[in-house]
């Protein structure tokens, strides 16, 4: 048995190495690669992913997982060993359902469709993108057909990002949130303080962003921060985390600060996974929503709080002395939290953000299963957007073309953003029980106890348990929107 | 037949993709990786190299190569197709001679030995490194034993860097060079001009280095330049070339200029290989010596020439106005070419460089096959060094510990540096027949015709032919030391 388990681990470690090499190739492509390298890089990525996939769906892996069943049953369920066998078996069963040709076809369609989307968005030309969206939907339906039918067909796409989460739960959650968010969005304002226009030079943006994430615990031994067009976080081991950000020079909200904190939240999660899970498929955050809960916890719950701005304000002023002289922490905090109606999800404040997400969740279900033709997507989007956010959509680049996700077939992803927001407040409330003086610590710039609590209670678990098991362990119960609603109401009242 | 050839190309392309992913992982390790990533990176590199090796030595590859023999014979020898089959067969026969366990053992010993060497060199502590050198020699002998005995046992290690080159040829070449270099080294001087001490700030070093290599043809579409500790060049396709350099701030010779030009020479070679050879094992420079001929041609034959300094001098002055005001191109050219006796090979001038190399060539033969015990290596080195260069060796860090090569088992590599120097002048003389106004072009900063001649006559060939075939094609005959000797004599006379 031990030999078989060692053999399983050896195979999974090799597959993990290939995945990490592919992640590095993708990071390099977006951060450092000269443009001439694109064609060869696409081949290299395809080869790495194909070999990793082939090695995983190998029947020998399935046989080992089966043979290890009795041993697994004899182990504690939460042991690393039992978890590795259990989760790998689920992954294997899912991966072997999808024929290699379909997986390759999906990769090809998504890659080409994404390029078509980028051009279409730049030209606000939905008609040019529509045939690609049709192809993406067609291969997605073939993908869905690989699985046993679920209570709700959307369960199958959601499962790719939130294992075992029923669509019905998301619908219930969003049903509770939508009227509250709509009500709170009435606090939206067009107010802008004059200092927000900057100028915000790049070097001090880099310096203050780095200072903040270093204070959070993103140390130089394991983290780097590079510029990119679309910020993201990736990692190639728990001790090699790559954060990326962008440096807008024209507005306070466009500086690298919030985007860097957001990505650092993702990075701290990956960095905190137990070293015993390195080179296994458990060596990463549990799910998209739990990942987002951490990026949003650091970005919003901490990074837009008044104690945080009392700490950061004077530091900001020393980095941007011309712009911020005399502004003070309270006004910076106010600008960081202002509710405003806008067309673009990634620019949205905490209140309206959820409305942007719920709209996408509803439309993608209609596109996939509700008979909404791609021909009518812009109309459907624009109507829903005006109903929800109260703004007319000037063109599709500010409407249904704004996000890359659908071009990549990432249906089921959007709701996890908002579930993450909800979870971030549940987790924070639980953290306050363990670190009751968290606010004072933040105001003093001491994030060690906060980081340690999150690491010891969440990050360390990696992908050992399902999202719902993990949530249960961290917050002592299921997802609950009420703490989040209370948090948002409190914010709006305090800023009112 | 065409299906079989397509299958061979498919397999070789996949292997090339894996090698390129490994190269990227190695580049990243030296240029961008945070230190915490080291342990996981070693595993990732081992996995990529192991899978690439396994896929290459696969019997199916050998079978395809055998089955394609008759078709190969029907093709023109210099066609891409025949060359791919021929060279791949040679590579396959060589690779399959070495058992996988020995290859793995070599990789492990070299990796550990290199780390031991780095510590030993830092402490000038040869005794700490000696047991590792013994292990490296032991596995090297096991490697040599995998091959049929050769006329000279050194032929087998030399073949890893210069396919088909007999050691006897190198000995004859170095026998001709050694007395000439010794004679010319009498021109050595301790003269230093006061401006050489700088200061040489980093930003203008980067700017002028980039300006020079862009003028050579290392365009931003396909090349990047990053800082590192030990400069090197690598690439992940013909259009994704990574140059690295270092920025010494205390002396003219320590600036990034010459090291950047050197690496750019390697990079232009890789960049110029025919695109039809992309994703095949022919997609790289032909041999170590031919590669070095290009780094040294751009660095020395062009980069230390008077026409070059007439072009570069005013540009240098505008980047370093304080230091270089009134110095003038002639004095910079003189400083760039000064003959001086020094302990460290990589700091040596063009005259003494060859003596450093010849000493290593002689000692490594004695270590491997001549009964020189590692216990006596420092004594043997120091005695030979004082005889050859006329300098006492103060400690082993300035003696036999200075280079990384032996720790990595790279016996057979050193001579290729000096063969490259010899070839660089032969190639330049031939180039002058095609580009007779090369000197005027250099003085005008126009390197396009020079780059094009090198690309069309050498770079484009990649690894299609053996080194001797390639040399024959480019210069119309075998290696010949006389043009190089004439070039060095001319330099010493002109500067005298």
Short mmCIF file of C-alpha atoms in Angstrom, two decimals, chain A residues 10 13-18 20-21 24-28 31-38 40-41 43-44 47-48 50-51 54-55 220-224 226 236-237 239-242 278-279, chain B residues 10 13-18 20-21 24-28 31-38 40-41 43-44 47-48 50-51 54-55 220-224 226 236-237 239-242 278-279:
data_model
loop_
_atom_site.label_atom_id
_atom_site.label_comp_id
_atom_site.label_asym_id
_atom_site.label_seq_id
_atom_site.Cartn_x
_atom_site.Cartn_y
_atom_site.Cartn_z
CA UNK A 10 5.21 10.56 -7.67
CA UNK A 13 4.07 15.52 -8.36
CA UNK A 14 5.25 15.13 -11.94
CA UNK A 15 1.89 16.42 -13.22
CA UNK A 16 2.08 19.34 -10.79
CA UNK A 17 5.58 20.19 -12.06
CA UNK A 18 4.20 20.33 -15.62
CA UNK A 20 3.69 24.88 -12.76
CA UNK A 21 5.93 25.06 -15.83
CA UNK A 24 5.36 30.11 -15.52
CA UNK A 25 5.13 30.17 -19.32
CA UNK A 26 1.78 32.00 -19.03
CA UNK A 27 3.10 34.48 -16.47
CA UNK A 28 6.14 35.19 -18.62
CA UNK A 31 4.80 40.02 -17.96
CA UNK A 32 8.15 39.66 -19.71
CA UNK A 33 7.97 37.91 -23.09
CA UNK A 34 8.90 39.95 -26.18
CA UNK A 35 5.95 39.91 -28.61
CA UNK A 36 7.84 37.79 -31.17
CA UNK A 37 7.68 34.85 -28.79
CA UNK A 38 3.89 34.45 -28.97
CA UNK A 40 6.17 29.42 -30.08
CA UNK A 41 4.81 30.08 -26.60
CA UNK A 43 2.85 25.63 -28.82
CA UNK A 44 4.84 25.26 -25.60
CA UNK A 47 2.36 20.74 -25.16
CA UNK A 48 2.76 21.20 -21.40
CA UNK A 50 -1.52 18.17 -23.07
CA UNK A 51 1.20 16.05 -21.46
CA UNK A 54 -2.44 12.70 -20.60
CA UNK A 55 -0.43 11.76 -17.54
CA UNK A 220 10.52 39.39 -0.62
CA UNK A 221 11.69 35.83 -0.14
CA UNK A 222 8.53 34.47 -1.77
CA UNK A 223 6.72 37.29 -3.61
CA UNK A 224 7.43 39.55 -6.54
CA UNK A 226 5.51 43.23 -11.72
CA UNK A 236 4.74 28.18 -9.06
CA UNK A 237 5.07 26.87 -5.51
CA UNK A 239 7.17 30.12 -1.91
CA UNK A 240 7.19 31.58 -5.41
CA UNK A 241 4.21 33.90 -5.78
CA UNK A 242 3.93 36.41 -8.62
CA UNK A 278 3.47 20.97 -2.10
CA UNK A 279 3.64 19.19 -5.49
CA UNK B 10 5.57 15.91 -34.10
CA UNK B 13 8.51 19.38 -31.68
CA UNK B 14 6.99 18.16 -28.44
CA UNK B 15 10.47 17.45 -27.04
CA UNK B 16 11.64 20.88 -28.16
CA UNK B 17 8.67 22.48 -26.39
CA UNK B 18 9.69 20.71 -23.17
CA UNK B 20 12.17 25.41 -24.13
CA UNK B 21 9.94 25.28 -21.03
CA UNK B 24 12.47 29.40 -19.46
CA UNK B 25 12.41 27.93 -15.96
CA UNK B 26 16.20 28.25 -15.79
CA UNK B 27 16.17 31.83 -17.12
CA UNK B 28 13.50 32.79 -14.61
CA UNK B 31 16.66 36.57 -13.52
CA UNK B 32 13.32 36.91 -11.76
CA UNK B 33 12.52 34.10 -9.32
CA UNK B 34 12.24 35.01 -5.62
CA UNK B 35 14.71 32.90 -3.63
CA UNK B 36 11.95 30.91 -1.92
CA UNK B 37 11.14 29.27 -5.24
CA UNK B 38 14.43 27.39 -5.52
CA UNK B 40 10.28 23.63 -6.22
CA UNK B 41 12.08 24.96 -9.29
CA UNK B 43 11.95 19.62 -9.10
CA UNK B 44 10.23 21.32 -12.04
CA UNK B 47 10.77 16.72 -14.37
CA UNK B 48 10.88 18.69 -17.62
CA UNK B 50 13.49 13.85 -17.56
CA UNK B 51 10.30 13.73 -19.63
CA UNK B 54 12.39 9.84 -22.00
CA UNK B 55 10.43 10.99 -25.02
CA UNK B 220 12.57 44.84 -29.26
CA UNK B 221 10.14 42.50 -30.95
CA UNK B 222 12.38 39.50 -30.22
CA UNK B 223 14.99 40.47 -27.62
CA UNK B 224 14.98 41.53 -24.00
CA UNK B 226 17.78 41.89 -17.98
CA UNK B 236 12.81 29.99 -26.19
CA UNK B 237 12.28 30.37 -29.95
CA UNK B 239 11.91 35.27 -31.86
CA UNK B 240 12.18 35.18 -28.07
CA UNK B 241 15.80 35.82 -27.10
CA UNK B 242 16.80 36.74 -23.55
CA UNK B 278 11.71 26.08 -35.46
CA UNK B 279 10.59 23.38 -32.99
#
